[in-house]
Tab-separated table of C-alpha atoms in Angstrom:
chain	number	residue	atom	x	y	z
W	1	UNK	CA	173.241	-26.711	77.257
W	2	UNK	CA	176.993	-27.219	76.644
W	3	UNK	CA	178.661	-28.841	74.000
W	4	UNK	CA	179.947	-31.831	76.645
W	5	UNK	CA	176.425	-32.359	78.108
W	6	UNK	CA	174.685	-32.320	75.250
W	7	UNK	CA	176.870	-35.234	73.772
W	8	UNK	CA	174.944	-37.209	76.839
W	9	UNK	CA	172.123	-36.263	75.739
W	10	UNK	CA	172.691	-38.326	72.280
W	11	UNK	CA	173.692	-41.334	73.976
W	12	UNK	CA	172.121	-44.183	72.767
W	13	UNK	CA	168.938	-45.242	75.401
W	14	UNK	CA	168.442	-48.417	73.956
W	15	UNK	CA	172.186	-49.534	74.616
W	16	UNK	CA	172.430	-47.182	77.661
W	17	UNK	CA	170.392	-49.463	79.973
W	18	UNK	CA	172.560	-51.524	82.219
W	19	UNK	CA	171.266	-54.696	80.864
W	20	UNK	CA	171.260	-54.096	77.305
W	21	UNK	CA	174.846	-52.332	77.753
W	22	UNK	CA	176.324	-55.920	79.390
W	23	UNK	CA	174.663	-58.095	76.224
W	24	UNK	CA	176.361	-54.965	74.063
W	25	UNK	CA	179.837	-55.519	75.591
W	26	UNK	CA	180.047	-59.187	75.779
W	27	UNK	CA	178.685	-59.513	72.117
W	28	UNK	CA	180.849	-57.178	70.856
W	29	UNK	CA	183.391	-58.409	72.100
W	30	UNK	CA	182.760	-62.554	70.226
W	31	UNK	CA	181.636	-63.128	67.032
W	32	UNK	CA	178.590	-65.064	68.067
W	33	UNK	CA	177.448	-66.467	71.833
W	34	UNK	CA	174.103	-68.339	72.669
W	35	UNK	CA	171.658	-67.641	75.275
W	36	UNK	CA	173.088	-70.155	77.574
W	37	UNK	CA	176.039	-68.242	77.271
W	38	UNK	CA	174.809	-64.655	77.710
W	39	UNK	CA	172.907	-65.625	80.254
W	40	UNK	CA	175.822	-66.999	82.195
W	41	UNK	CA	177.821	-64.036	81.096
W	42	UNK	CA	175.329	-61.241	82.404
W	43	UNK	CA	174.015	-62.626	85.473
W	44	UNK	CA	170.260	-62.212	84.095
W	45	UNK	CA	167.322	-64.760	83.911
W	46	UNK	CA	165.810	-66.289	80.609
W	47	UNK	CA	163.065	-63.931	80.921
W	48	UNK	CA	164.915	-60.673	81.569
W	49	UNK	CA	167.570	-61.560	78.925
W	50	UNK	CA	164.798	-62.743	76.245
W	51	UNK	CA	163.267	-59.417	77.019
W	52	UNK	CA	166.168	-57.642	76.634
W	53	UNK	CA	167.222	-59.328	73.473
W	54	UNK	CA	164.108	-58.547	71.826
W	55	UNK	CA	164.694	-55.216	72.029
W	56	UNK	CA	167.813	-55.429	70.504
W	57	UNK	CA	166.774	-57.341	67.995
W	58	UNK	CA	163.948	-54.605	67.250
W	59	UNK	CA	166.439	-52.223	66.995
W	60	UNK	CA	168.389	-54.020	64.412
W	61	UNK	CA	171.876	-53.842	66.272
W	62	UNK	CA	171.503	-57.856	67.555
W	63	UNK	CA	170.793	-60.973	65.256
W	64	UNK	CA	169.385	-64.047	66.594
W	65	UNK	CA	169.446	-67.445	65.068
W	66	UNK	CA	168.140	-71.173	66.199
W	67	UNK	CA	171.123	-73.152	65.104
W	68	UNK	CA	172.220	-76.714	65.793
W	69	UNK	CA	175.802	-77.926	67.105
W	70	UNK	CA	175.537	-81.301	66.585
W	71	UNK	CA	172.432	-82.744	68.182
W	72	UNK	CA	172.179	-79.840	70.433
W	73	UNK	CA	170.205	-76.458	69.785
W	74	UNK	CA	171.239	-73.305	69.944
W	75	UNK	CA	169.468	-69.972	70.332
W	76	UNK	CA	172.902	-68.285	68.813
W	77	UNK	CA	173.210	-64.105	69.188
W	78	UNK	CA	175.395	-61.566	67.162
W	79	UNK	CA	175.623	-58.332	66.834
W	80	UNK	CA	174.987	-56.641	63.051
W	81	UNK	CA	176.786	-53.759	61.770
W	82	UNK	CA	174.387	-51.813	62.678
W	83	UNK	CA	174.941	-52.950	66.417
W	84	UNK	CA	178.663	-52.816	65.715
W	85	UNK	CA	178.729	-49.493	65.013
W	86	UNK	CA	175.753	-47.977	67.111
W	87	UNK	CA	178.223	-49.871	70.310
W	88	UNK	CA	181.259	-48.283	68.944
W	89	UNK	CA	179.581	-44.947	68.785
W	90	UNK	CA	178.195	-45.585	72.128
W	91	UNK	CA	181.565	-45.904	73.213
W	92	UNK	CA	182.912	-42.879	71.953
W	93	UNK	CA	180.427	-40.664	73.606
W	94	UNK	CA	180.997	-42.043	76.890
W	95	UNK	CA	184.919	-41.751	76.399
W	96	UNK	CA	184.459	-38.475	75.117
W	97	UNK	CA	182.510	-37.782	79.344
W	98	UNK	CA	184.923	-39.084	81.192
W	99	UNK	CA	188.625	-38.022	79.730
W	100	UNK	CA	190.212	-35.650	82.024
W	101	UNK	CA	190.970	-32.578	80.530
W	102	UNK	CA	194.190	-32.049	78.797
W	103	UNK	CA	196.847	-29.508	80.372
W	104	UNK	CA	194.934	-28.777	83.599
W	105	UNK	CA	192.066	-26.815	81.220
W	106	UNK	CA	188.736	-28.260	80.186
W	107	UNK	CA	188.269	-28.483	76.200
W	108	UNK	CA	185.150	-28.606	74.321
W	109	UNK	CA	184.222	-31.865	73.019
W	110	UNK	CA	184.927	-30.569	69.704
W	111	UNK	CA	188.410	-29.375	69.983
W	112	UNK	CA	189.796	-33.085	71.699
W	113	UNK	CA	191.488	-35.494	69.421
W	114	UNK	CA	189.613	-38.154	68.008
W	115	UNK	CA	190.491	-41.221	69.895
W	116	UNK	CA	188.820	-43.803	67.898
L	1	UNK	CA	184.666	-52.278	92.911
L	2	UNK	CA	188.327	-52.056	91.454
L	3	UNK	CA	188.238	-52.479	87.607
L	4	UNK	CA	191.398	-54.162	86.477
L	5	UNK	CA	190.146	-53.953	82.456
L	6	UNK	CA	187.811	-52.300	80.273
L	7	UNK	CA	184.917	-54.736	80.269
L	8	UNK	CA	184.953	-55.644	76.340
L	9	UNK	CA	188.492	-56.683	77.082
L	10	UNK	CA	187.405	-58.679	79.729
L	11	UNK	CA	184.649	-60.328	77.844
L	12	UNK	CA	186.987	-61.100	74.570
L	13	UNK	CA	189.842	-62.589	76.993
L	14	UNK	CA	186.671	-64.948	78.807
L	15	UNK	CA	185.237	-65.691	75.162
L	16	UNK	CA	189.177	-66.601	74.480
L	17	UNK	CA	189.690	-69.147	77.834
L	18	UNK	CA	186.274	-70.885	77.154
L	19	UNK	CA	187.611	-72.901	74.342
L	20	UNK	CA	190.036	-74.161	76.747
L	21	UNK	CA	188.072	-74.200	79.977
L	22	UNK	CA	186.857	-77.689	79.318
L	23	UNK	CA	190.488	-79.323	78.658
L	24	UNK	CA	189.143	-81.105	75.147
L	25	UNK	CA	191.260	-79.278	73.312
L	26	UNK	CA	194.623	-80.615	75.283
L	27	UNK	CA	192.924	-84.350	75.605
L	28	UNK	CA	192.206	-84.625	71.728
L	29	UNK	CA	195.872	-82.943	71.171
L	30	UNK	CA	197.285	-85.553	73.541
L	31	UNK	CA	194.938	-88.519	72.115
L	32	UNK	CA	196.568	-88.134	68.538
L	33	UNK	CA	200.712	-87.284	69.570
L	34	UNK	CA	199.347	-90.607	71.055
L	35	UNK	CA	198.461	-92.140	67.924
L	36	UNK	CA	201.668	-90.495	66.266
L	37	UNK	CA	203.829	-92.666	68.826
L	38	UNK	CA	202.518	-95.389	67.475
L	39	UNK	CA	203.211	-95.275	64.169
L	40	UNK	CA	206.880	-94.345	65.594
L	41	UNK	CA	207.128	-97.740	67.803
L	42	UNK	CA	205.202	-99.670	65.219
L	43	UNK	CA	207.299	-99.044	61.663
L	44	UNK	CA	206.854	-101.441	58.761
L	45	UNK	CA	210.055	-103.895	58.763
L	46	UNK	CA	211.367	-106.305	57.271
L	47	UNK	CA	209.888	-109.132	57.324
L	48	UNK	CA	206.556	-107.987	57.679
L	49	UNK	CA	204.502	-108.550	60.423
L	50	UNK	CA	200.868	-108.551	60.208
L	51	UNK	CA	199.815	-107.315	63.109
L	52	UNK	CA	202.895	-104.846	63.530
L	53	UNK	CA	201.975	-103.330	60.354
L	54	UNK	CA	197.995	-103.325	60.780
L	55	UNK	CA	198.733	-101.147	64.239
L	56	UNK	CA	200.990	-98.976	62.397
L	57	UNK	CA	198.082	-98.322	59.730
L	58	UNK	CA	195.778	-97.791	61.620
L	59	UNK	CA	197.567	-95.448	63.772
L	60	UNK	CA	198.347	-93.567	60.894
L	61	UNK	CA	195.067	-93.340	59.695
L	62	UNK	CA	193.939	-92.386	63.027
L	63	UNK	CA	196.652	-89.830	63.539
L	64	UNK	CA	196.146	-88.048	59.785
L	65	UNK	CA	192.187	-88.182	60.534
L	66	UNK	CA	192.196	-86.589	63.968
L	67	UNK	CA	194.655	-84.095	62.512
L	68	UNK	CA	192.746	-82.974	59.729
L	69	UNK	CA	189.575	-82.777	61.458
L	70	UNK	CA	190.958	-81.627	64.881
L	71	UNK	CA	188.603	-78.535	65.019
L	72	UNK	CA	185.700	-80.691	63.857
L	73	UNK	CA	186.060	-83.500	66.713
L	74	UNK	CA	186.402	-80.842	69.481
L	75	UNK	CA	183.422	-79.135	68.303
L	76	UNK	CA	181.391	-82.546	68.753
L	77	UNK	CA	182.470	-83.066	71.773
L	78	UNK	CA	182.115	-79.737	72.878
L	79	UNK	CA	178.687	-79.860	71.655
L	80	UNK	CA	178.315	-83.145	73.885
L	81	UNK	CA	179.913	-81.606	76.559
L	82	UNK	CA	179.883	-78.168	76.909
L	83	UNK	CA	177.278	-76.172	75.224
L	84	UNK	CA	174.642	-78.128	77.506
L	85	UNK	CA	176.326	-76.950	80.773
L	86	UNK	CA	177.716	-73.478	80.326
L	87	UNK	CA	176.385	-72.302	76.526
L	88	UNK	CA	178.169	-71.870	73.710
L	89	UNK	CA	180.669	-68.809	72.099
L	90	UNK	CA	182.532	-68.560	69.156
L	91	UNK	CA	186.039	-67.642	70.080
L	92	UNK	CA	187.135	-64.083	68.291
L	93	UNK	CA	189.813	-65.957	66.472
L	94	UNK	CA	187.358	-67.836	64.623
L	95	UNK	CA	188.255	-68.448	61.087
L	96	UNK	CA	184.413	-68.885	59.927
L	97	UNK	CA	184.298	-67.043	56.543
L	98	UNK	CA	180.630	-65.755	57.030
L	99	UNK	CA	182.632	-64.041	60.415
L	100	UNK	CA	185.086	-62.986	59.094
L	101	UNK	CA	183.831	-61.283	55.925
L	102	UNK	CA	181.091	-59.530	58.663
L	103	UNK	CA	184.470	-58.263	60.790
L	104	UNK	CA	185.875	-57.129	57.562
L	105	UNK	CA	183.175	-55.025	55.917
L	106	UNK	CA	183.155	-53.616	59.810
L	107	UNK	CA	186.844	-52.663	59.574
L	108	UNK	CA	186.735	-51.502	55.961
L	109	UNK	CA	184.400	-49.015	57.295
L	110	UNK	CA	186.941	-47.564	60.112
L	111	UNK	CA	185.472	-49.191	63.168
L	112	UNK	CA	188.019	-51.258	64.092
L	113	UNK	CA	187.897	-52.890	67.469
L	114	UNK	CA	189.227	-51.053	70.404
L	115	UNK	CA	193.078	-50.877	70.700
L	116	UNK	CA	192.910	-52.762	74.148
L	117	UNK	CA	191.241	-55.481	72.119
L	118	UNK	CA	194.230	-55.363	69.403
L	119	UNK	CA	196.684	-54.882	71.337
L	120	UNK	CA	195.276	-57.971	73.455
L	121	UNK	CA	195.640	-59.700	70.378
L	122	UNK	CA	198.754	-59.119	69.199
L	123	UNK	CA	200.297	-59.843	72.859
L	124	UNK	CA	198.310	-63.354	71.858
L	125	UNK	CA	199.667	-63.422	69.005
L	126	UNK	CA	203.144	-62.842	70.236
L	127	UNK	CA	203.059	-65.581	73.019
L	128	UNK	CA	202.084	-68.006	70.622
L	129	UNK	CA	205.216	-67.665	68.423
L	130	UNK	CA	207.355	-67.365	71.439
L	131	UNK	CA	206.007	-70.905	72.278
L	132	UNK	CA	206.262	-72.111	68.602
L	133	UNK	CA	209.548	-71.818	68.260
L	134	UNK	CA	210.875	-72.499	71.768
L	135	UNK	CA	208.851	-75.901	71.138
L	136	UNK	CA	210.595	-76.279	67.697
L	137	UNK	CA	214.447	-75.675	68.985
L	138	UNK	CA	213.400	-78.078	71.745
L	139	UNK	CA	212.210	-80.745	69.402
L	140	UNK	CA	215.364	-79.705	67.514
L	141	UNK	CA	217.662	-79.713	70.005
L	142	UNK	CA	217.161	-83.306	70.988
L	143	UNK	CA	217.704	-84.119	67.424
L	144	UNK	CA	221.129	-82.457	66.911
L	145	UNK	CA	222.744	-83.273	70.849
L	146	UNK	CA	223.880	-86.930	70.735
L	147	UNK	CA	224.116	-87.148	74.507
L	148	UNK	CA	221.953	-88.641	76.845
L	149	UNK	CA	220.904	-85.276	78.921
L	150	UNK	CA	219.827	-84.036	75.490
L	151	UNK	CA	216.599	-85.561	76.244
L	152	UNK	CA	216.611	-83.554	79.996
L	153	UNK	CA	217.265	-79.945	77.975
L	154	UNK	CA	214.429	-80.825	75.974
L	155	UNK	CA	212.557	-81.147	78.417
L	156	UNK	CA	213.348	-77.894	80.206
L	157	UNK	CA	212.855	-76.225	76.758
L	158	UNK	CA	209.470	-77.446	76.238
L	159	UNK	CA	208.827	-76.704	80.321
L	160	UNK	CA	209.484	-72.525	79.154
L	161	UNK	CA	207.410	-72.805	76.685
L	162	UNK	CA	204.894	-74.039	78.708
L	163	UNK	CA	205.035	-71.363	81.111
L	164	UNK	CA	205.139	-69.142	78.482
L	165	UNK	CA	201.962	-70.732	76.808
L	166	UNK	CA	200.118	-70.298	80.377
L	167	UNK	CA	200.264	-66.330	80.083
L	168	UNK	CA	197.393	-66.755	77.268
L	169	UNK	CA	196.846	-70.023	77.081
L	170	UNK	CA	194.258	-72.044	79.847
L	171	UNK	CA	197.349	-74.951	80.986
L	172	UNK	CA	197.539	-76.326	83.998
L	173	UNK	CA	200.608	-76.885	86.062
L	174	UNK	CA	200.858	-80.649	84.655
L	175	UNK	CA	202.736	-79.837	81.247
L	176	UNK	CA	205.425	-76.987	82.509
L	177	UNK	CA	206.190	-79.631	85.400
L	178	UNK	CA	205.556	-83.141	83.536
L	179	UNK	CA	208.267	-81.691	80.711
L	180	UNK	CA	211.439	-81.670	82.644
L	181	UNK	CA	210.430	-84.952	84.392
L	182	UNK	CA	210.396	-86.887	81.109
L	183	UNK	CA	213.248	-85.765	80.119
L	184	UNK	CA	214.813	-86.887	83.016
L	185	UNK	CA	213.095	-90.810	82.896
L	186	UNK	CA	214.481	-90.505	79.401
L	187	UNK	CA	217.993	-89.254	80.158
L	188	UNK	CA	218.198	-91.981	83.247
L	189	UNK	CA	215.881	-95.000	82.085
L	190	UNK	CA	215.239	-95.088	78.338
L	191	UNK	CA	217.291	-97.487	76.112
L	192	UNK	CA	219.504	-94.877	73.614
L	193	UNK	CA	217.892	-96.038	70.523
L	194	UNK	CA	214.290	-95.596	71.849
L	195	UNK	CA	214.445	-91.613	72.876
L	196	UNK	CA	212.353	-90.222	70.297
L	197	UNK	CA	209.530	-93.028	70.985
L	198	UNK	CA	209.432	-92.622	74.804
L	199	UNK	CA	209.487	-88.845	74.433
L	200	UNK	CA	206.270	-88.472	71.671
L	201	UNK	CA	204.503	-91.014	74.027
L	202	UNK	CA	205.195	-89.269	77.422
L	203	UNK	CA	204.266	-85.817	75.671
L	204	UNK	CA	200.533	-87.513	74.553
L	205	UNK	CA	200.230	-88.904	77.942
L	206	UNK	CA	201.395	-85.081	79.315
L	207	UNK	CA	198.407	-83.866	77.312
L	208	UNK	CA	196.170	-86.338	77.758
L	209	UNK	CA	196.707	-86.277	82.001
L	210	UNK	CA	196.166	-82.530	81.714
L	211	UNK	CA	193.163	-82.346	79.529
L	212	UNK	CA	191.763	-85.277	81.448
L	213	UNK	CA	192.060	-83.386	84.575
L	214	UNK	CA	190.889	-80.171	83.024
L	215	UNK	CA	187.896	-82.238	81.971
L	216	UNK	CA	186.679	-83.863	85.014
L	217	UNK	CA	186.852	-80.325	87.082
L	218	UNK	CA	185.081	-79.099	84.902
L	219	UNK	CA	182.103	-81.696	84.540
L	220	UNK	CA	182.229	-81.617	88.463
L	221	UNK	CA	182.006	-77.815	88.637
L	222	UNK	CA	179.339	-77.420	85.911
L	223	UNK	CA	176.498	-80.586	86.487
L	224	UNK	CA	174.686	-81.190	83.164
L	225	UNK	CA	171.430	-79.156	83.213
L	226	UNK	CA	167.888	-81.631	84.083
L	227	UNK	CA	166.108	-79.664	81.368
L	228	UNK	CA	168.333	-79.369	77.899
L	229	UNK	CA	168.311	-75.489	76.935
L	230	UNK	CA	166.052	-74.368	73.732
């Protein structure tokens, strides 16, 4: 396998699913969102994005806490710096795939400038 | 599918409009510049009248109160209002400590967010101080120019900034046009003396019309939910 394949082969699985990678991005993105929110956000039902969030809970990359805002609950969602950083990686990887090679010749995923 | 922005910057600038989607922000803002005219067409004199000066005090109280709990009162009413119908976020300006110490530890460690998100930011940033001080050499302006059309350049100053406030901030059309309007009543119609008074009360009523209006599209748009969220 090549260097630049087998960087796909690291990615992530439980962020790489489509689902999980929308909660990922919007979460990242906010310091904190409820369900409501998400849910709204991502297009899924209660039951998918429960589901979903379990797993990322499991994982230890998403936080989730019953809060109140007022008189009104809140089933409130963050990402940890665990999820931080395992999205951030996540990103990397990805970028890493799809940059077009520099100077008309393709480089090996080791020799290309870190991007951050 | 054409993709106009990378999807976290997407999801920040969203997490950014929803504090302004529902219009409380602009109706609370407007509610207490409201307050502050009182206190401006109510001052103590001499002799004292009673119920000139209770109106003044309590628009004073009112006006310090809403101002030093402004965040407080929009989160109750947001809490009222919008967290039932379309869920809650905290914006990614928050200045919650717990946050913020969680964002730092994250940067202290190199991962700093993505430079479409910062730069995002500092473009906010930017707009914000544009606005700032175009609002301040308006409020300035009218100070320093005697003449009557002072009142009219205000306005058109405060109109800019508007427009300039729209790029980032969730306004409608009612402030950049209202502006120059009032400062045209107040060039043609106010009494000389009275400029200052009409203008801080036509500015809360701006506000106030535009978060109003802001407000009931948005209740109309998003019906409260039959069954309250868990």
């Amino acid at each position: 396998m090549t260097p630049d394949l087998q960087a796909l082969a690291t990615l992530d699985r439980t962020i790489h699913e489509p689902a999980r990678l929308m909660i990922m991005t919007v979460l990242y993105a906010v310091n904190e969102a409820d369900f409501l929110y998400l849910q709204r956000e991502c297009g899924l039902t209660q039951g998918n994005l429960s589901s979903h969030l379990s797993k990322l809970e499991d994982a230890g990359y998403v936080l989730i806490e019953k809060m109140f805002k007022g008189k009104y609950p809140l089933t409130v969602c963050s990402l940890t710096l665990k999820g931080r950083t395992a999205f951030a990686e996540y990103v990397q990887k990805i970028r890493v795939v799809s940059e077009p090679p520099s100077n008309g010749k393709r480089t090996s995923s080791k020799s290309r400038p870190d991007n951050g | 599918m054409t993709v106009s922005q990378p999807p976290v910057l997407a999801a920040e600038e969203r997490a950014w409009n929803y504090w302004f989607v529902d219009g409380l922000t602009n109706l609370v803002i407007g509610a207490n510049t409201l307050l502050f005219a009182l206190c401006m067409i109510f001052p103590p004199r001499w002799p004292p009248k009673p119920l000139s000066i209770a109106i003044w005090l309590a628009a004073l109280i009112g006006y310090v109160a809403v101002g030093a709990n402004y965040r407080r009162i929009i989160e109750w009413l947001k809490a009222k209002t919008t967290y039932p119908r379309t869920g809650y976020v905290q914006p990614p300006y928050s200045d919650d400590p717990a946050q913020a110490a969680n964002l730092t530890t994250f940067s202290l460690r190199g991962n700093d967010p993505p430079p479409e998100v910062q730069l995002l930011r500092m473009q906010r940033r930017t707009t914000w101080m544009i606005t700032v001080a175009l609002a301040a050499v308006a409020a300035f302006s009218s100070m320093i120019i005697k003449a009557r059309w002072g009142w009219t350049a205000e306005g058109v100053l405060f109109s800019v900034a508007m427009i300039i406030a729209r790029k980032d901030f969730r306004l409608s059309w009612i402030l950049p046009v209202g502006f120059p309007i009032l400062g045209l009543y107040i060039t043609a119609f106010a009494p000389r003396h009275m400029g200052p008074e009409y203008s801080i009360t036509g500015m809360g009523l701006l506000f106030v019309l535009d978060g109003a209006t802001t407000l009931t599209r948005y209740i109309l748009q998003n019906p409260a939910p039959k069954v309250p969220a868990a």
